[in-house]
Amino acid sequence: MSIYLIFFIVLSYLFSIKCLYYRHRRTLVKSLKRVMNVSSSRESDGAETRALVVTAHPDDECMFFAPTIIRLVELNASVHLLCLSEGNYYNQGAQRKQELLNSCAVLGIPASRVTIVDHKKLPDDPKAEWSVSLVSSVIARHIRAHSVNMVLTFDGRGVSGHANHTAIYKAVSHLASTGQVPNDCSLLSLVTVGLLRKYIAFLELPLSWLLSSCLCCIIGSQGYRQAKAAMQCHRTQLLWFRYLYITFSRYMFVNTFQMIPQGPKNLKIY
């Protein structure tokens, strides 16, 4: 009897996840309008969204932001990617740049909307402390050049705790606190979750949906295959533990974001 009960509970849980995905498809546009302060009475899909995803290294776009990119592209949003290093930690920069372009093509971002920064003061190095003023100036220029109205990047914990990830958050927070962001531009940070939630794959979806966030992006089985194909473009990074990440990480299925507050913030600028 207990086996049947467990089977029923698991089946019900999986069914609730499927229902959650289809409900999410209907509500994502409303969430985007709310984030960007667009009137809900206006008839539109996501075409008015000009999003900039800011990452630190090639493969960040698919390891951490694939659900968001895939869903925005599906909604006809204009998605740009700004990668602040070429990933040259093991002297593979040239190869990793091409892998990034291939990955973006799979996710739906054309090469014309991908910018890869190669700056000696922004090395791919977890021990390097990136200059907040330098990173913020690069991001600000990109926002103005492409009339971006939504920036998405890491939060203060950077998902993995990588120093380059957290430096981007500090830079975007600096832009917000110093008034260097256009009034119509929203700044969002990808929520870092604990270890258990991080590695229970799609089973984490109901929790992400229920907990408070300003934007939640969920993909189904087709989107997951697309995200997996994008990750497989990064052949230099496909070590054994990457395959475990692809299989078990919730970031391959769902992204949740919080708004970066545009208020005074005491940041140390280098």
PDB file of C-alpha atoms in Angstrom:
ATOM      1  CA  MET A   1       0.000   0.000   0.000  1.00  0.00           C
ATOM      2  CA  SER A   2       2.808   2.383   0.869  1.00  0.00           C
ATOM      3  CA  ILE A   3       4.419   1.846  -2.538  1.00  0.00           C
ATOM      4  CA  TYR A   4       1.201   2.851  -4.309  1.00  0.00           C
ATOM      5  CA  LEU A   5       0.902   5.898  -2.064  1.00  0.00           C
ATOM      6  CA  ILE A   6       4.470   6.984  -2.865  1.00  0.00           C
ATOM      7  CA  PHE A   7       3.813   6.418  -6.567  1.00  0.00           C
ATOM      8  CA  PHE A   8       0.643   8.530  -6.368  1.00  0.00           C
ATOM      9  CA  ILE A   9       2.457  11.352  -4.535  1.00  0.00           C
ATOM     10  CA  VAL A  10       5.306  11.391  -7.078  1.00  0.00           C
ATOM     11  CA  LEU A  11       2.875  11.299 -10.005  1.00  0.00           C
ATOM     12  CA  SER A  12       0.837  14.139  -8.507  1.00  0.00           C
ATOM     13  CA  TYR A  13       3.986  16.173  -7.942  1.00  0.00           C
ATOM     14  CA  LEU A  14       5.150  15.698 -11.531  1.00  0.00           C
ATOM     15  CA  PHE A  15       1.680  16.621 -12.805  1.00  0.00           C
ATOM     16  CA  SER A  16       1.730  19.797 -10.714  1.00  0.00           C
ATOM     17  CA  ILE A  17       5.102  20.719 -12.267  1.00  0.00           C
ATOM     18  CA  LYS A  18       3.640  20.287 -15.763  1.00  0.00           C
ATOM     19  CA  CYS A  19       0.616  22.437 -14.879  1.00  0.00           C
ATOM     20  CA  LEU A  20       2.959  25.009 -13.358  1.00  0.00           C
ATOM     21  CA  TYR A  21       4.926  25.257 -16.616  1.00  0.00           C
ATOM     22  CA  TYR A  22       1.832  25.914 -18.733  1.00  0.00           C
ATOM     23  CA  ARG A  23       0.539  28.468 -16.238  1.00  0.00           C
ATOM     24  CA  HIS A  24       3.933  30.164 -16.278  1.00  0.00           C
ATOM     25  CA  ARG A  25       3.763  30.572 -20.067  1.00  0.00           C
ATOM     26  CA  ARG A  26       0.641  32.713 -19.639  1.00  0.00           C
ATOM     27  CA  THR A  27       1.981  34.871 -16.821  1.00  0.00           C
ATOM     28  CA  LEU A  28       5.535  35.632 -17.968  1.00  0.00           C
ATOM     29  CA  VAL A  29       4.528  38.567 -20.182  1.00  0.00           C
ATOM     30  CA  LYS A  30       2.601  40.112 -17.276  1.00  0.00           C
ATOM     31  CA  SER A  31       5.688  39.733 -15.078  1.00  0.00           C
ATOM     32  CA  LEU A  32       7.862  41.458 -17.668  1.00  0.00           C
ATOM     33  CA  LYS A  33       5.413  44.363 -17.913  1.00  0.00           C
ATOM     34  CA  ARG A  34       5.377  44.704 -14.146  1.00  0.00           C
ATOM     35  CA  VAL A  35       9.184  44.681 -13.971  1.00  0.00           C
ATOM     36  CA  MET A  36       9.462  47.341 -16.668  1.00  0.00           C
ATOM     37  CA  ASN A  37       6.496  49.415 -15.407  1.00  0.00           C
ATOM     38  CA  VAL A  38       4.593  48.941 -18.654  1.00  0.00           C
ATOM     39  CA  SER A  39       0.820  49.338 -18.575  1.00  0.00           C
ATOM     40  CA  SER A  40      -0.851  45.921 -18.456  1.00  0.00           C
ATOM     41  CA  SER A  41      -3.597  47.243 -20.749  1.00  0.00           C
ATOM     42  CA  ARG A  42      -1.159  47.471 -23.651  1.00  0.00           C
ATOM     43  CA  GLU A  43      -1.445  44.545 -26.032  1.00  0.00           C
ATOM     44  CA  SER A  44       2.012  43.109 -26.702  1.00  0.00           C
ATOM     45  CA  ASP A  45       4.215  40.091 -26.315  1.00  0.00           C
ATOM     46  CA  GLY A  46       7.803  40.601 -25.203  1.00  0.00           C
ATOM     47  CA  ALA A  47       8.887  42.494 -28.321  1.00  0.00           C
ATOM     48  CA  GLU A  48       9.242  45.766 -26.415  1.00  0.00           C
ATOM     49  CA  THR A  49      11.851  44.167 -24.155  1.00  0.00           C
ATOM     50  CA  ARG A  50      15.476  45.008 -24.967  1.00  0.00           C
ATOM     51  CA  ALA A  51      17.355  42.810 -22.528  1.00  0.00           C
ATOM     52  CA  LEU A  52      21.054  42.768 -21.725  1.00  0.00           C
ATOM     53  CA  VAL A  53      22.441  39.667 -20.018  1.00  0.00           C
ATOM     54  CA  VAL A  54      25.792  40.473 -18.395  1.00  0.00           C
ATOM     55  CA  THR A  55      28.102  37.538 -17.659  1.00  0.00           C
ATOM     56  CA  ALA A  56      31.711  37.078 -16.620  1.00  0.00           C
ATOM     57  CA  HIS A  57      32.858  34.093 -18.698  1.00  0.00           C
ATOM     58  CA  PRO A  58      31.937  32.041 -21.768  1.00  0.00           C
ATOM     59  CA  ASP A  59      29.519  29.295 -20.584  1.00  0.00           C
ATOM     60  CA  ASP A  60      27.879  31.511 -17.910  1.00  0.00           C
ATOM     61  CA  GLU A  61      25.104  32.258 -20.411  1.00  0.00           C
ATOM     62  CA  CYS A  62      23.971  28.623 -20.585  1.00  0.00           C
ATOM     63  CA  MET A  63      25.037  27.388 -17.134  1.00  0.00           C
ATOM     64  CA  PHE A  64      23.100  30.085 -15.302  1.00  0.00           C
ATOM     65  CA  PHE A  65      20.859  32.130 -17.632  1.00  0.00           C
ATOM     66  CA  ALA A  66      19.605  29.661 -20.267  1.00  0.00           C
ATOM     67  CA  PRO A  67      15.949  29.537 -19.067  1.00  0.00           C
ATOM     68  CA  THR A  68      15.737  33.333 -19.159  1.00  0.00           C
ATOM     69  CA  ILE A  69      17.347  33.721 -22.568  1.00  0.00           C
ATOM     70  CA  ILE A  70      15.230  30.963 -24.100  1.00  0.00           C
ATOM     71  CA  ARG A  71      11.976  32.361 -22.735  1.00  0.00           C
ATOM     72  CA  LEU A  72      12.776  35.956 -23.755  1.00  0.00           C
ATOM     73  CA  VAL A  73      13.690  34.872 -27.288  1.00  0.00           C
ATOM     74  CA  GLU A  74      10.416  32.917 -27.484  1.00  0.00           C
ATOM     75  CA  LEU A  75       8.594  36.145 -26.613  1.00  0.00           C
ATOM     76  CA  ASN A  76      10.377  38.007 -29.455  1.00  0.00           C
ATOM     77  CA  ALA A  77      12.433  40.110 -27.067  1.00  0.00           C
ATOM     78  CA  SER A  78      15.682  41.628 -28.304  1.00  0.00           C
ATOM     79  CA  VAL A  79      18.334  39.855 -26.223  1.00  0.00           C
ATOM     80  CA  HIS A  80      21.952  41.031 -26.067  1.00  0.00           C
ATOM     81  CA  LEU A  81      24.822  39.344 -24.267  1.00  0.00           C
ATOM     82  CA  LEU A  82      27.796  41.148 -22.745  1.00  0.00           C
ATOM     83  CA  CYS A  83      30.545  38.765 -21.611  1.00  0.00           C
ATOM     84  CA  LEU A  84      33.248  40.600 -19.677  1.00  0.00           C
ATOM     85  CA  SER A  85      36.113  38.182 -20.346  1.00  0.00           C
ATOM     86  CA  GLU A  86      37.086  35.706 -23.029  1.00  0.00           C
ATOM     87  CA  GLY A  87      37.707  32.909 -20.505  1.00  0.00           C
ATOM     88  CA  ASN A  88      41.455  32.747 -20.940  1.00  0.00           C
ATOM     89  CA  TYR A  89      42.315  31.252 -17.528  1.00  0.00           C
ATOM     90  CA  TYR A  90      43.811  28.146 -19.197  1.00  0.00           C
ATOM     91  CA  ASN A  91      44.983  30.031 -22.317  1.00  0.00           C
ATOM     92  CA  GLN A  92      41.961  28.874 -24.312  1.00  0.00           C
ATOM     93  CA  GLY A  93      40.517  32.324 -24.955  1.00  0.00           C
ATOM     94  CA  ALA A  94      40.241  32.125 -28.743  1.00  0.00           C
ATOM     95  CA  GLN A  95      38.530  28.737 -28.633  1.00  0.00           C
ATOM     96  CA  ARG A  96      36.195  29.751 -25.829  1.00  0.00           C
ATOM     97  CA  LYS A  97      35.095  32.884 -27.711  1.00  0.00           C
ATOM     98  CA  GLN A  98      33.956  30.715 -30.616  1.00  0.00           C
ATOM     99  CA  GLU A  99      32.255  28.305 -28.222  1.00  0.00           C
ATOM    100  CA  LEU A 100      30.355  31.238 -26.757  1.00  0.00           C
ATOM    101  CA  LEU A 101      29.154  32.380 -30.163  1.00  0.00           C
ATOM    102  CA  ASN A 102      28.034  28.819 -30.971  1.00  0.00           C
ATOM    103  CA  SER A 103      26.212  28.543 -27.652  1.00  0.00           C
ATOM    104  CA  CYS A 104      24.437  31.868 -28.172  1.00  0.00           C
ATOM    105  CA  ALA A 105      23.335  30.763 -31.638  1.00  0.00           C
ATOM    106  CA  VAL A 106      21.702  27.689 -30.071  1.00  0.00           C
ATOM    107  CA  LEU A 107      19.984  29.855 -27.453  1.00  0.00           C
ATOM    108  CA  GLY A 108      18.713  32.269 -30.117  1.00  0.00           C
ATOM    109  CA  ILE A 109      21.115  35.214 -29.756  1.00  0.00           C
ATOM    110  CA  PRO A 110      22.769  36.172 -33.074  1.00  0.00           C
ATOM    111  CA  ALA A 111      26.494  36.965 -33.141  1.00  0.00           C
ATOM    112  CA  SER A 112      25.687  40.621 -33.883  1.00  0.00           C
ATOM    113  CA  ARG A 113      24.190  40.912 -30.378  1.00  0.00           C
ATOM    114  CA  VAL A 114      27.105  39.255 -28.569  1.00  0.00           C
ATOM    115  CA  THR A 115      29.955  41.367 -27.180  1.00  0.00           C
ATOM    116  CA  ILE A 116      33.032  39.730 -25.659  1.00  0.00           C
ATOM    117  CA  VAL A 117      35.358  42.023 -23.713  1.00  0.00           C
ATOM    118  CA  ASP A 118      39.095  41.357 -23.765  1.00  0.00           C
ATOM    119  CA  HIS A 119      40.657  43.720 -21.217  1.00  0.00           C
ATOM    120  CA  LYS A 120      43.861  43.135 -19.292  1.00  0.00           C
ATOM    121  CA  LYS A 121      42.226  44.481 -16.113  1.00  0.00           C
ATOM    122  CA  LEU A 122      39.327  42.016 -16.434  1.00  0.00           C
ATOM    123  CA  PRO A 123      41.059  38.631 -16.406  1.00  0.00           C
ATOM    124  CA  ASP A 124      39.255  35.318 -16.035  1.00  0.00           C
ATOM    125  CA  ASP A 125      40.602  34.639 -12.570  1.00  0.00           C
ATOM    126  CA  PRO A 126      38.704  33.851  -9.337  1.00  0.00           C
ATOM    127  CA  LYS A 127      41.471  35.586  -7.374  1.00  0.00           C
ATOM    128  CA  ALA A 128      41.350  38.793  -9.426  1.00  0.00           C
ATOM    129  CA  GLU A 129      39.425  41.774  -8.053  1.00  0.00           C
ATOM    130  CA  TRP A 130      37.770  43.499 -10.972  1.00  0.00           C
ATOM    131  CA  SER A 131      37.481  47.277 -10.837  1.00  0.00           C
ATOM    132  CA  VAL A 132      33.884  48.258 -10.120  1.00  0.00           C
ATOM    133  CA  SER A 133      34.294  51.584 -11.919  1.00  0.00           C
ATOM    134  CA  LEU A 134      35.708  49.880 -15.039  1.00  0.00           C
ATOM    135  CA  VAL A 135      32.996  47.207 -15.168  1.00  0.00           C
ATOM    136  CA  SER A 136      30.224  49.728 -14.536  1.00  0.00           C
ATOM    137  CA  SER A 137      31.478  52.005 -17.326  1.00  0.00           C
ATOM    138  CA  VAL A 138      31.531  49.108 -19.809  1.00  0.00           C
ATOM    139  CA  ILE A 139      27.990  48.105 -18.865  1.00  0.00           C
ATOM    140  CA  ALA A 140      26.705  51.702 -18.961  1.00  0.00           C
ATOM    141  CA  ARG A 141      28.077  52.210 -22.472  1.00  0.00           C
ATOM    142  CA  HIS A 142      26.365  49.030 -23.603  1.00  0.00           C
ATOM    143  CA  ILE A 143      23.042  50.070 -22.087  1.00  0.00           C
ATOM    144  CA  ARG A 144      23.140  53.405 -23.933  1.00  0.00           C
ATOM    145  CA  ALA A 145      24.382  51.951 -27.224  1.00  0.00           C
ATOM    146  CA  HIS A 146      21.540  49.442 -27.472  1.00  0.00           C
ATOM    147  CA  SER A 147      18.752  51.355 -25.661  1.00  0.00           C
ATOM    148  CA  VAL A 148      18.510  48.520 -23.148  1.00  0.00           C
ATOM    149  CA  ASN A 149      15.504  48.584 -20.834  1.00  0.00           C
ATOM    150  CA  MET A 150      16.296  45.477 -18.779  1.00  0.00           C
ATOM    151  CA  VAL A 151      19.655  44.270 -17.412  1.00  0.00           C
ATOM    152  CA  LEU A 152      19.995  40.768 -15.984  1.00  0.00           C
ATOM    153  CA  THR A 153      23.085  39.588 -14.141  1.00  0.00           C
ATOM    154  CA  PHE A 154      24.306  37.812 -10.996  1.00  0.00           C
ATOM    155  CA  ASP A 155      23.384  38.724  -7.442  1.00  0.00           C
ATOM    156  CA  GLY A 156      25.802  39.494  -4.616  1.00  0.00           C
ATOM    157  CA  ARG A 157      26.625  35.811  -4.119  1.00  0.00           C
ATOM    158  CA  GLY A 158      27.158  35.129  -7.823  1.00  0.00           C
ATOM    159  CA  VAL A 159      25.463  31.673  -7.783  1.00  0.00           C
ATOM    160  CA  SER A 160      28.843  29.943  -7.402  1.00  0.00           C
ATOM    161  CA  GLY A 161      30.565  32.610  -5.310  1.00  0.00           C
ATOM    162  CA  HIS A 162      33.026  33.414  -8.104  1.00  0.00           C
ATOM    163  CA  ALA A 163      34.676  36.799  -7.513  1.00  0.00           C
ATOM    164  CA  ASN A 164      34.177  37.833 -11.156  1.00  0.00           C
ATOM    165  CA  HIS A 165      30.425  37.176 -10.852  1.00  0.00           C
ATOM    166  CA  THR A 166      30.029  39.233  -7.692  1.00  0.00           C
ATOM    167  CA  ALA A 167      32.077  42.066  -9.223  1.00  0.00           C
ATOM    168  CA  ILE A 168      29.405  42.473 -11.898  1.00  0.00           C
ATOM    169  CA  TYR A 169      26.700  42.769  -9.260  1.00  0.00           C
ATOM    170  CA  LYS A 170      28.699  45.446  -7.443  1.00  0.00           C
ATOM    171  CA  ALA A 171      29.148  47.336 -10.714  1.00  0.00           C
ATOM    172  CA  VAL A 172      25.447  47.237 -11.630  1.00  0.00           C
ATOM    173  CA  SER A 173      24.510  48.254  -8.074  1.00  0.00           C
ATOM    174  CA  HIS A 174      26.931  51.169  -8.419  1.00  0.00           C
ATOM    175  CA  LEU A 175      25.194  52.248 -11.632  1.00  0.00           C
ATOM    176  CA  ALA A 176      21.845  52.088  -9.854  1.00  0.00           C
ATOM    177  CA  SER A 177      22.972  54.050  -6.803  1.00  0.00           C
ATOM    178  CA  THR A 178      24.694  56.793  -8.812  1.00  0.00           C
ATOM    179  CA  GLY A 179      21.836  57.421 -11.226  1.00  0.00           C
ATOM    180  CA  GLN A 180      23.690  56.271 -14.346  1.00  0.00           C
ATOM    181  CA  VAL A 181      20.854  54.039 -15.512  1.00  0.00           C
ATOM    182  CA  PRO A 182      18.017  55.377 -17.726  1.00  0.00           C
ATOM    183  CA  ASN A 183      14.695  55.744 -15.942  1.00  0.00           C
ATOM    184  CA  ASP A 184      13.084  53.100 -18.129  1.00  0.00           C
ATOM    185  CA  CYS A 185      15.801  50.496 -17.481  1.00  0.00           C
ATOM    186  CA  SER A 186      15.173  47.785 -14.875  1.00  0.00           C
ATOM    187  CA  LEU A 187      18.068  46.006 -13.161  1.00  0.00           C
ATOM    188  CA  LEU A 188      17.592  42.394 -12.072  1.00  0.00           C
ATOM    189  CA  SER A 189      19.855  39.960 -10.232  1.00  0.00           C
ATOM    190  CA  LEU A 190      19.742  36.178 -10.515  1.00  0.00           C
ATOM    191  CA  VAL A 191      18.860  34.659  -7.149  1.00  0.00           C
ATOM    192  CA  THR A 192      21.493  32.391  -5.590  1.00  0.00           C
ATOM    193  CA  VAL A 193      19.932  29.405  -3.808  1.00  0.00           C
ATOM    194  CA  GLY A 194      21.347  26.955  -1.283  1.00  0.00           C
ATOM    195  CA  LEU A 195      23.139  23.755  -2.225  1.00  0.00           C
ATOM    196  CA  LEU A 196      20.150  21.456  -1.771  1.00  0.00           C
ATOM    197  CA  ARG A 197      17.803  23.569  -3.877  1.00  0.00           C
ATOM    198  CA  LYS A 198      20.512  24.095  -6.461  1.00  0.00           C
ATOM    199  CA  TYR A 199      20.907  20.405  -7.264  1.00  0.00           C
ATOM    200  CA  ILE A 200      17.428  18.890  -7.290  1.00  0.00           C
ATOM    201  CA  ALA A 201      16.851  19.791 -10.943  1.00  0.00           C
ATOM    202  CA  PHE A 202      13.232  20.319 -12.041  1.00  0.00           C
ATOM    203  CA  LEU A 203      11.907  19.114  -8.673  1.00  0.00           C
ATOM    204  CA  GLU A 204      12.750  22.579  -7.376  1.00  0.00           C
ATOM    205  CA  LEU A 205      10.340  24.348  -9.767  1.00  0.00           C
ATOM    206  CA  PRO A 206       7.289  24.571  -7.443  1.00  0.00           C
ATOM    207  CA  LEU A 207       9.404  26.110  -4.692  1.00  0.00           C
ATOM    208  CA  SER A 208      10.839  28.726  -7.060  1.00  0.00           C
ATOM    209  CA  TRP A 209       7.314  29.531  -8.244  1.00  0.00           C
ATOM    210  CA  LEU A 210       5.902  29.894  -4.747  1.00  0.00           C
ATOM    211  CA  LEU A 211       8.702  31.976  -3.229  1.00  0.00           C
ATOM    212  CA  SER A 212       8.635  35.703  -3.852  1.00  0.00           C
ATOM    213  CA  SER A 213      10.550  36.993  -6.890  1.00  0.00           C
ATOM    214  CA  CYS A 214       9.996  39.797  -9.381  1.00  0.00           C
ATOM    215  CA  LEU A 215      10.639  37.555 -12.398  1.00  0.00           C
ATOM    216  CA  CYS A 216      10.572  33.778 -12.774  1.00  0.00           C
ATOM    217  CA  CYS A 217      11.565  32.030 -16.012  1.00  0.00           C
ATOM    218  CA  ILE A 218      10.803  28.310 -16.398  1.00  0.00           C
ATOM    219  CA  ILE A 219      11.484  26.029 -19.344  1.00  0.00           C
ATOM    220  CA  GLY A 220      10.048  22.611 -20.169  1.00  0.00           C
ATOM    221  CA  SER A 221      11.647  19.537 -21.691  1.00  0.00           C
ATOM    222  CA  GLN A 222      12.179  21.158 -25.097  1.00  0.00           C
ATOM    223  CA  GLY A 223      13.806  24.211 -23.536  1.00  0.00           C
ATOM    224  CA  TYR A 224      15.997  21.989 -21.386  1.00  0.00           C
ATOM    225  CA  ARG A 225      17.247  20.146 -24.474  1.00  0.00           C
ATOM    226  CA  GLN A 226      18.059  23.519 -26.015  1.00  0.00           C
ATOM    227  CA  ALA A 227      19.949  24.621 -22.887  1.00  0.00           C
ATOM    228  CA  LYS A 228      21.819  21.302 -22.819  1.00  0.00           C
ATOM    229  CA  ALA A 229      22.780  21.676 -26.491  1.00  0.00           C
ATOM    230  CA  ALA A 230      24.098  25.179 -25.748  1.00  0.00           C
ATOM    231  CA  MET A 231      26.199  23.850 -22.885  1.00  0.00           C
ATOM    232  CA  GLN A 232      27.600  21.127 -25.126  1.00  0.00           C
ATOM    233  CA  CYS A 233      28.980  23.839 -27.419  1.00  0.00           C
ATOM    234  CA  HIS A 234      31.529  24.590 -24.672  1.00  0.00           C
ATOM    235  CA  ARG A 235      33.624  21.509 -25.400  1.00  0.00           C
ATOM    236  CA  THR A 236      36.659  22.809 -23.502  1.00  0.00           C
ATOM    237  CA  GLN A 237      34.559  22.917 -20.325  1.00  0.00           C
ATOM    238  CA  LEU A 238      32.867  19.519 -20.533  1.00  0.00           C
ATOM    239  CA  LEU A 239      34.613  17.787 -17.653  1.00  0.00           C
ATOM    240  CA  TRP A 240      32.799  15.011 -15.764  1.00  0.00           C
ATOM    241  CA  PHE A 241      31.318  17.328 -13.148  1.00  0.00           C
ATOM    242  CA  ARG A 242      29.806  19.536 -15.876  1.00  0.00           C
ATOM    243  CA  TYR A 243      27.651  16.604 -16.958  1.00  0.00           C
ATOM    244  CA  LEU A 244      26.417  16.290 -13.385  1.00  0.00           C
ATOM    245  CA  TYR A 245      25.642  20.018 -13.389  1.00  0.00           C
ATOM    246  CA  ILE A 246      23.711  19.750 -16.668  1.00  0.00           C
ATOM    247  CA  THR A 247      21.626  16.921 -15.201  1.00  0.00           C
ATOM    248  CA  PHE A 248      20.959  18.162 -11.691  1.00  0.00           C
ATOM    249  CA  SER A 249      21.248  21.966 -11.556  1.00  0.00           C
ATOM    250  CA  ARG A 250      17.984  23.875 -11.164  1.00  0.00           C
ATOM    251  CA  TYR A 251      19.562  26.712 -13.178  1.00  0.00           C
ATOM    252  CA  MET A 252      19.143  24.525 -16.261  1.00  0.00           C
ATOM    253  CA  PHE A 253      15.364  24.637 -15.672  1.00  0.00           C
ATOM    254  CA  VAL A 254      14.469  27.829 -13.819  1.00  0.00           C
ATOM    255  CA  ASN A 255      15.764  31.331 -13.086  1.00  0.00           C
ATOM    256  CA  THR A 256      14.347  33.645 -10.441  1.00  0.00           C
ATOM    257  CA  PHE A 257      15.288  37.305 -10.196  1.00  0.00           C
ATOM    258  CA  GLN A 258      15.050  40.130  -7.695  1.00  0.00           C
ATOM    259  CA  MET A 259      15.140  43.825  -8.508  1.00  0.00           C
ATOM    260  CA  ILE A 260      18.397  45.616  -7.770  1.00  0.00           C
ATOM    261  CA  PRO A 261      17.362  48.620  -5.675  1.00  0.00           C
ATOM    262  CA  GLN A 262      18.151  52.046  -7.071  1.00  0.00           C
ATOM    263  CA  GLY A 263      18.998  53.732  -3.823  1.00  0.00           C
ATOM    264  CA  PRO A 264      22.104  54.943  -1.985  1.00  0.00           C
ATOM    265  CA  LYS A 265      24.608  52.182  -1.416  1.00  0.00           C
ATOM    266  CA  ASN A 266      28.024  52.317   0.219  1.00  0.00           C
ATOM    267  CA  LEU A 267      30.327  50.671  -2.281  1.00  0.00           C
ATOM    268  CA  LYS A 268      34.074  50.760  -2.341  1.00  0.00           C
ATOM    269  CA  ILE A 269      35.176  51.822  -5.818  1.00  0.00           C
ATOM    270  CA  TYR A 270      38.642  50.880  -7.050  1.00  0.00           C
TER     271      TYR A 270
END
